[in-house]
Structure formats: structure tokens, C-alpha cells
Amino acid sequence: MNEIQKAFLSECADRWFKNPAGITASDLGRKFGISNEEACKEVELLCEAGYGKINRDAEFTQLSFDLENPQAGFTSAPLRTHVFFPSKQVLADAFYGSKLPRQNLPEYVVRLHLGAHQYGLVFFDEEVLARYFEHPEFYEIEDSLAGGSITANSDAGEDRHLYVRYGKCQLKTGRIAVSAVHKDLAHMGASEQRYWHAHEISDPSIDTSDENFQRFLDRTYEGAWVEYPDPIRNLLTEVVGANSDLNPLSLFTRADNVHLRMPVEQTYKSYCDCASELYKVVGPDALSQSALKALLQDRFGQTQEDFIHPESKRPLSSLQLLGLLESKLGVPDAFNGPLKNVAKLRIEADHKILEPQASNRSYSSDFANLCSELKNGIAKIRAALAR
């Protein structure tokens, strides 16, 4: 290499460490006092020698401002130049030859310094999300089957600071992995980067037929406007809709639960714990007996005597009233059926000591199916009431 080429590589590395992106030949030319055409030839030679890659003949608009005639404002002129990207070996040589390694930089900052793409994906165990779901007081979380985002709120300490967008993809083993881009990971605090790095999957085997992961890719890289499937949000929307249909009555007394989430720890215990939180929103404690009785009286002429069990002589429970309403509407077990499945899981969570055994089964997918079944059950009741 000649001296100007060495200077080019040194400047490119220094700029990369500040902002991991390419640098135009015209910028290098201005820095070292040569023309754009000469600088383009030099970076072409560097590219041929294996010191980097170039985006040839990129078109820009060059703005200029005359300090002696500020009223003229900015003038613009077209500019065609190369964009040079130093090789990973060039960056590694510059990095380890500098003081940066002694600064104990966090993992994903180092990776960017060494040439990782800002929007390159890194994959993690789904359990990496557990830390944030367990502390809703510190984080605002948007979660779905395709991905979401985590943002630390004002109550979170400085060591908890982060903002990360993530995707979800199914692995060939059946488990779910979480993906995030280097740029978001590098902006986390050092402790957060260590935490994520501890959950990293080095060589994931992705199920290429996973439609949810394709939605994440389309939104992240193509800028496509795609909806992420969110079974919990869809269920709660249906709950709100059922209450709206019956206004001023409310079939459900609750429409949210800050602790309600899909299981991210791939254990049966986590699955049951999440089902227990789900049951708090749609179970008997959340069903309005007064609304159920009013519907049965107004629509089907039921009396107070009909709300007493003929054998035990005890008042019908919320679930029994719901079952009676479904029967009268001609949609038996539409909602009560899937609710019984959730109830079984809640009992497991609250009354059994469950073995913390890991599994390749995707419990988050199973939980999503539970939510969808409940949503469809409520939709059937709403449709029957509207007839």
C-alpha cells in the first residue's frame, strides 16, 4: 500500500469505531486533499487487494454553503462516488492495535467495532424475555407471536436501561428463539448486554416455514406494514367487545391483567402459571353473575328459581350460569369448554408441585391456542346474542 491508502484505512477504522458505516471516497478525498476521482481510484485498489468492499458509483447530492454570501443559502450539485467498507481484518487490526480493548467494552459494542452489521440478527433463548416480564413496573413490553419490543420506563434504574426490538422464530427442534439486531443490543447498558449474551444461541437451526418470523423480517428489513399476531390482545379485545354489546351491562368485570403474558420459559410450570393469570381475566371471578342472570331473564324468561340447583338447592355458580346461557343460545360449551381447560392448568399451577423440567415443546404456541379458543368462544356467544 502507498501512504495515502494506509491513511485511508486508518481514517475508515477510526470513523467506523464512532459509527459503524461506510465512508464515501469523496469524504476521504477532502480529508487528505485529493479529488473525488483520485480517491475513488485508491479505494478501488484497496478493494482489489482485499482490504474492503465498495458500493460503486453511489449517487448523492452535495450541499455547499458560501460563508461570504450567506443570503444565497445552500447550493446543491449531484455527486457520484464510491462508498468504502473496510474489511473485518482491517477493523480487527486497528481495534487491537488501539486502546479500545483495554476499555472493557461490552460484547455487542465490540462486535460492531469488529465489523458486525448494525442490522445483523443475533439469536437467543426465549427465556431471555423472562427478566422483563417479571418486572412490569420497570418495562413497557409489546409482545406477540412474531416479536415485539421492550422499553425501560422512567422508574427503571440506569443499569436497567434498554430499548430493544425483537423477533421470534421457530427452530427445527420446535422451540422458539428470540432475535435482535446488533444495533439495539449495542445500545444496551453493559449489564444488559452480559445478560443477553448469556442466553445467546450460536448456531440456530431455523424452521424456514415459520410465517411469524417472515412477518418480523418483512417489517424490519422491508418496512412492510404487517400486523403481528397477538392472541392475548385479540382475546382482551373480544372481552371489551362483549361488554360493549351489552352496555350498560358488562359480562366481564375485568379486561386486563398486567401479569398476563405468554410463557417464555419452556417448562410446563411456566405454562400453568401463565394459564393461572389468564384465568383471572376470563374465569368465574371475572364473570358478572348479575349480567348473566339479566340475559337469561330478559332473553329466555328464566326466573330466580331457575338459578337454584335442583339437587343441592344452592345458587348456580358463575360457570353454571354461563353454561345455561350457552345452552339457551344454542352454542353449548363455546366458551365454557376451553375455559375448563384453562381451569385445569390453573389448578396444576396453584395446587401441585410441578417438576421444573425443560422441554422442546413450544408452550408459547400452546398458550396462544388457548387464547384463540377462548376468543372464538366469546365471539360465538356475541354472534348468538346478536341474532
XYZ file of C-alpha atoms in Angstrom:
387
model
C 0.000 0.000 0.000
C 1.059 3.539 -0.596
C 0.873 6.175 2.123
C -2.496 7.568 1.051
C -4.033 4.096 1.125
C -2.691 3.487 4.640
C -4.136 6.819 5.698
C -7.472 5.872 4.122
C -7.657 2.623 6.089
C -6.713 4.316 9.355
C -9.356 7.009 8.842
C -12.013 4.455 7.882
C -11.334 2.401 11.015
C -11.432 5.470 13.275
C -14.755 6.561 11.793
C -16.145 3.024 11.953
C -15.491 2.875 15.703
C -17.551 6.045 16.094
C -20.271 4.987 13.645
C -20.136 1.528 12.038
C -20.964 2.530 8.482
C -19.245 3.014 5.139
C -17.379 6.187 4.191
C -17.505 7.881 0.802
C -14.415 8.278 -1.318
C -15.267 11.970 -1.663
C -15.056 12.385 2.141
C -11.695 10.652 2.161
C -10.528 12.833 -0.694
C -11.468 16.026 1.146
C -9.787 14.752 4.304
C -6.474 14.126 2.543
C -6.570 16.840 -0.116
C -7.164 14.832 -3.274
C -10.011 14.847 -5.785
C -13.045 12.576 -5.673
C -11.817 10.833 -8.820
C -8.389 10.129 -7.304
C -9.957 8.912 -4.058
C -12.236 6.551 -6.000
C -9.224 5.020 -7.743
C -7.446 4.496 -4.419
C -10.393 2.728 -2.776
C -10.791 0.574 -5.910
C -7.183 -0.554 -5.462
C -7.818 -1.238 -1.759
C -10.841 -3.303 -2.698
C -8.871 -5.305 -5.272
C -6.235 -6.016 -2.633
C -8.865 -7.414 -0.228
C -8.898 -4.555 2.282
C -12.598 -3.908 1.929
C -15.606 -3.675 -0.331
C -17.180 -0.802 -2.186
C -20.585 0.291 -3.280
C -19.661 1.632 -6.704
C -20.925 4.858 -8.205
C -23.359 5.727 -5.461
C -25.265 8.917 -6.247
C -25.526 11.710 -3.687
C -26.439 15.373 -3.583
C -23.559 17.537 -2.381
C -24.590 20.636 -0.438
C -22.390 23.718 -0.056
C -22.731 26.995 1.785
C -20.848 30.195 0.930
C -19.860 31.915 4.177
C -19.092 35.106 2.296
C -22.600 35.182 0.831
C -24.858 33.588 3.488
C -28.020 35.054 1.939
C -27.547 32.757 -1.038
C -28.287 29.800 1.218
C -27.329 26.253 0.296
C -26.440 25.230 -3.222
C -26.571 21.622 -4.357
C -24.804 19.593 -7.014
C -25.022 15.904 -7.974
C -22.131 13.719 -6.785
C -21.215 10.218 -7.904
C -18.662 8.431 -5.749
C -17.816 5.080 -4.149
C -18.752 4.058 -0.608
C -15.953 2.073 1.027
C -16.442 -0.544 3.765
C -13.227 -1.716 5.461
C -12.777 -5.474 5.843
C -13.162 -7.208 9.197
C -9.429 -7.905 9.222
C -8.649 -4.201 8.784
C -11.020 -3.351 11.635
C -9.606 -6.099 13.865
C -6.023 -4.928 13.283
C -6.993 -1.330 14.051
C -9.079 -2.305 17.089
C -6.471 -4.492 18.770
C -3.761 -2.008 17.913
C -5.624 0.754 19.753
C -6.521 1.447 23.386
C -10.089 0.187 22.901
C -9.526 -3.410 24.131
C -8.346 -2.030 27.492
C -11.621 -0.151 27.989
C -13.565 -3.346 28.793
C -16.240 -2.561 26.214
C -19.429 -4.676 26.340
C -19.902 -7.615 23.970
C -22.077 -6.172 21.239
C -20.190 -2.877 21.057
C -17.025 -4.890 20.421
C -18.775 -6.872 17.714
C -19.804 -3.707 15.898
C -16.243 -2.411 16.166
C -15.034 -5.656 14.596
C -17.335 -5.330 11.597
C -20.676 -6.843 12.551
C -23.563 -5.405 10.536
C -25.684 -2.940 12.517
C -28.840 -4.746 11.429
C -27.419 -8.242 11.533
C -29.513 -10.622 13.672
C -28.397 -12.366 16.837
C -30.463 -15.234 18.282
C -31.317 -16.042 21.898
C -33.267 -18.489 24.014
C -36.830 -17.293 24.502
C -36.144 -17.281 28.238
C -34.190 -14.040 27.759
C -37.536 -12.205 27.896
C -38.425 -13.534 31.364
C -36.375 -10.865 33.144
C -38.590 -8.140 31.708
C -41.984 -9.823 32.034
C -41.255 -10.379 35.718
C -40.885 -6.628 36.288
C -43.783 -4.803 34.607
C -43.097 -1.875 36.923
C -39.843 -1.196 35.045
C -40.612 -2.119 31.444
C -43.185 -1.423 28.779
C -43.496 -4.552 26.682
C -45.241 -5.191 23.391
C -45.262 -8.904 22.727
C -46.760 -11.118 20.029
C -46.116 -14.404 18.261
C -43.899 -12.623 15.704
C -41.967 -10.367 18.087
C -42.265 -7.080 19.892
C -40.264 -4.514 21.815
C -39.082 -3.753 25.347
C -38.609 -0.224 26.637
C -37.364 0.695 30.094
C -39.622 3.284 31.726
C -38.674 6.189 33.971
C -38.843 4.031 37.125
C -36.113 1.717 35.893
C -32.633 2.309 37.249
C -29.799 3.349 34.984
C -28.457 -0.207 34.986
C -31.801 -1.422 33.597
C -31.870 0.985 30.654
C -32.641 -0.531 27.276
C -34.785 -0.340 24.191
C -34.815 -3.407 22.003
C -36.988 -4.638 19.171
C -37.094 -8.393 18.860
C -38.462 -11.079 16.606
C -39.491 -14.642 17.308
C -38.726 -17.649 15.152
C -39.455 -21.324 15.487
C -36.473 -23.650 15.494
C -36.493 -27.093 13.918
C -36.475 -28.533 17.439
C -39.920 -26.987 17.997
C -38.725 -24.358 20.449
C -38.982 -20.607 19.953
C -35.935 -18.350 19.670
C -35.762 -14.575 20.053
C -33.780 -12.427 17.622
C -32.493 -8.857 17.907
C -30.244 -6.654 15.785
C -26.692 -5.720 16.782
C -27.536 -2.012 16.861
C -30.208 -2.361 19.562
C -28.060 -4.774 21.539
C -25.054 -2.435 21.438
C -27.151 0.449 22.809
C -27.995 -1.522 25.955
C -26.119 -0.979 29.186
C -23.167 -3.255 29.927
C -25.063 -5.431 32.424
C -27.947 -5.917 29.989
C -25.533 -6.917 27.242
C -23.968 -9.515 29.537
C -27.426 -10.871 30.348
C -28.420 -11.219 26.694
C -25.061 -12.679 25.750
C -25.553 -15.408 28.374
C -28.722 -16.512 26.516
C -27.273 -16.354 23.014
C -27.725 -19.238 20.583
C -24.617 -19.530 18.440
C -25.945 -21.572 15.524
C -29.762 -21.731 15.445
C -31.472 -24.128 13.075
C -34.467 -22.065 11.949
C -37.682 -23.514 10.601
C -37.850 -21.640 7.290
C -41.609 -22.215 7.013
C -42.299 -20.063 10.092
C -44.709 -17.372 8.877
C -44.411 -15.294 12.041
C -40.656 -14.887 11.599
C -41.246 -13.866 7.989
C -43.589 -11.146 9.251
C -40.817 -9.850 11.511
C -38.329 -9.843 8.615
C -40.786 -8.062 6.331
C -41.424 -5.332 8.891
C -37.794 -4.948 9.988
C -35.993 -5.056 6.643
C -38.647 -4.259 4.051
C -40.584 -1.653 6.042
C -43.778 -3.573 5.306
C -46.905 -2.688 7.278
C -47.785 -6.090 8.701
C -49.793 -6.951 11.782
C -48.133 -9.199 14.321
C -50.494 -11.931 15.590
C -51.201 -11.176 19.263
C -53.565 -13.777 20.756
C -53.717 -12.125 24.186
C -54.609 -8.710 22.759
C -57.165 -10.326 20.440
C -58.802 -12.111 23.377
C -58.947 -8.965 25.509
C -60.371 -7.026 22.544
C -63.123 -9.633 22.309
C -63.774 -9.249 26.054
C -64.164 -5.485 25.639
C -66.403 -6.047 22.623
C -68.678 -8.384 24.571
C -69.061 -5.761 27.297
C -69.762 -3.071 24.711
C -72.501 -5.200 23.116
C -74.313 -5.466 26.451
C -73.905 -1.856 27.572
C -74.820 -0.846 30.265
C -74.267 -4.446 31.421
C -70.790 -5.945 31.482
C -70.358 -9.678 31.016
C -66.746 -9.469 32.213
C -65.671 -7.436 35.226
C -62.021 -7.281 34.103
C -60.449 -6.511 30.774
C -56.747 -6.558 31.595
C -54.055 -8.131 33.767
C -50.587 -6.614 33.879
C -49.127 -10.029 34.715
C -50.794 -11.805 31.804
C -48.257 -12.938 29.209
C -47.285 -15.905 27.092
C -44.835 -18.368 28.673
C -41.242 -17.762 27.653
C -39.628 -20.295 29.979
C -40.165 -23.589 28.187
C -41.446 -25.553 31.172
C -44.858 -26.933 31.993
C -44.821 -24.941 35.240
C -44.426 -21.671 33.360
C -47.270 -22.708 31.054
C -49.546 -23.388 34.045
C -48.543 -20.139 35.769
C -49.489 -18.137 32.673
C -52.786 -20.022 32.445
C -53.466 -19.053 36.063
C -53.073 -15.366 35.177
C -55.312 -15.877 32.146
C -57.989 -17.440 34.348
C -58.105 -14.261 36.442
C -59.328 -12.338 33.380
C -61.849 -14.805 31.931
C -62.587 -17.191 34.816
C -65.597 -17.216 37.172
C -64.264 -14.374 39.323
C -64.270 -12.169 36.229
C -67.781 -13.148 35.083
C -70.652 -10.949 36.184
C -73.424 -13.048 37.729
C -75.823 -10.119 37.541
C -75.229 -9.738 33.787
C -75.656 -13.480 33.187
C -78.914 -13.559 35.171
C -80.235 -10.464 33.416
C -79.571 -12.033 29.994
C -81.268 -15.271 30.999
C -84.276 -13.430 32.395
C -84.684 -10.926 29.569
C -83.943 -13.251 26.646
C -85.309 -16.580 27.863
C -87.745 -15.777 30.653
C -85.748 -17.508 33.350
C -86.781 -16.879 36.955
C -84.894 -16.765 40.214
C -85.936 -20.383 40.837
C -84.039 -21.386 37.694
C -80.876 -20.044 39.263
C -81.021 -22.580 42.101
C -79.532 -26.035 41.610
C -82.402 -28.559 41.797
C -80.458 -31.107 43.855
C -78.083 -29.172 46.072
C -80.504 -26.223 46.410
C -77.521 -23.929 46.200
C -77.337 -20.898 43.889
C -75.819 -21.633 40.478
C -72.182 -20.600 40.157
C -70.950 -18.183 37.521
C -69.767 -21.080 35.356
C -73.098 -22.847 35.704
C -74.942 -19.676 34.725
C -72.610 -19.307 31.755
C -73.268 -22.911 30.761
C -77.021 -22.312 30.995
C -76.760 -19.217 28.817
C -74.668 -21.030 26.198
C -77.214 -23.861 26.124
C -80.108 -21.452 25.653
C -78.207 -19.637 22.883
C -77.526 -22.897 21.056
C -73.734 -22.705 21.464
C -73.063 -25.208 24.286
C -69.521 -25.118 25.694
C -68.474 -22.444 23.177
C -66.607 -20.543 25.903
C -67.084 -22.833 28.874
C -65.303 -25.685 27.082
C -61.925 -24.010 26.557
C -62.306 -22.268 29.933
C -62.378 -25.695 31.615
C -59.023 -26.479 30.005
C -57.573 -23.273 31.437
C -59.069 -24.132 34.827
C -57.246 -27.470 34.852
C -53.946 -25.728 34.220
C -54.706 -23.164 36.944
C -55.298 -25.971 39.441
C -51.983 -27.526 38.427
C -50.235 -24.193 38.976
C -51.844 -23.445 42.341
C -52.122 -26.854 43.958
C -49.396 -29.103 42.594
C -45.632 -29.100 42.931
C -44.599 -29.228 39.284
C -41.250 -30.523 38.182
C -39.177 -27.753 36.551
C -38.452 -29.933 33.554
C -37.421 -28.245 30.317
C -38.982 -29.315 27.039
C -38.581 -28.768 23.319
C -42.343 -28.249 23.181
C -43.355 -24.671 22.374
C -45.546 -23.743 25.321
C -45.954 -20.218 23.984
C -47.663 -21.663 20.893
C -49.878 -23.849 23.079
C -50.830 -20.840 25.163
C -51.638 -18.843 22.039
C -54.021 -21.621 21.012
C -55.750 -21.401 24.412
C -56.293 -17.668 23.947
C -57.617 -18.171 20.414
C -60.095 -20.826 21.579
C -61.385 -18.525 24.317
C -61.661 -15.614 21.881
C -63.594 -17.740 19.392
C -65.901 -18.900 22.199
C -66.753 -15.337 23.182
C -67.264 -14.466 19.502
C -69.801 -17.309 19.175
C -71.719 -16.041 22.213
C -71.711 -12.483 20.830
C -72.961 -13.696 17.457
C -75.715 -15.749 19.083
C -76.810 -12.787 21.226
C -76.922 -10.565 18.141
C -79.345 -12.844 16.340
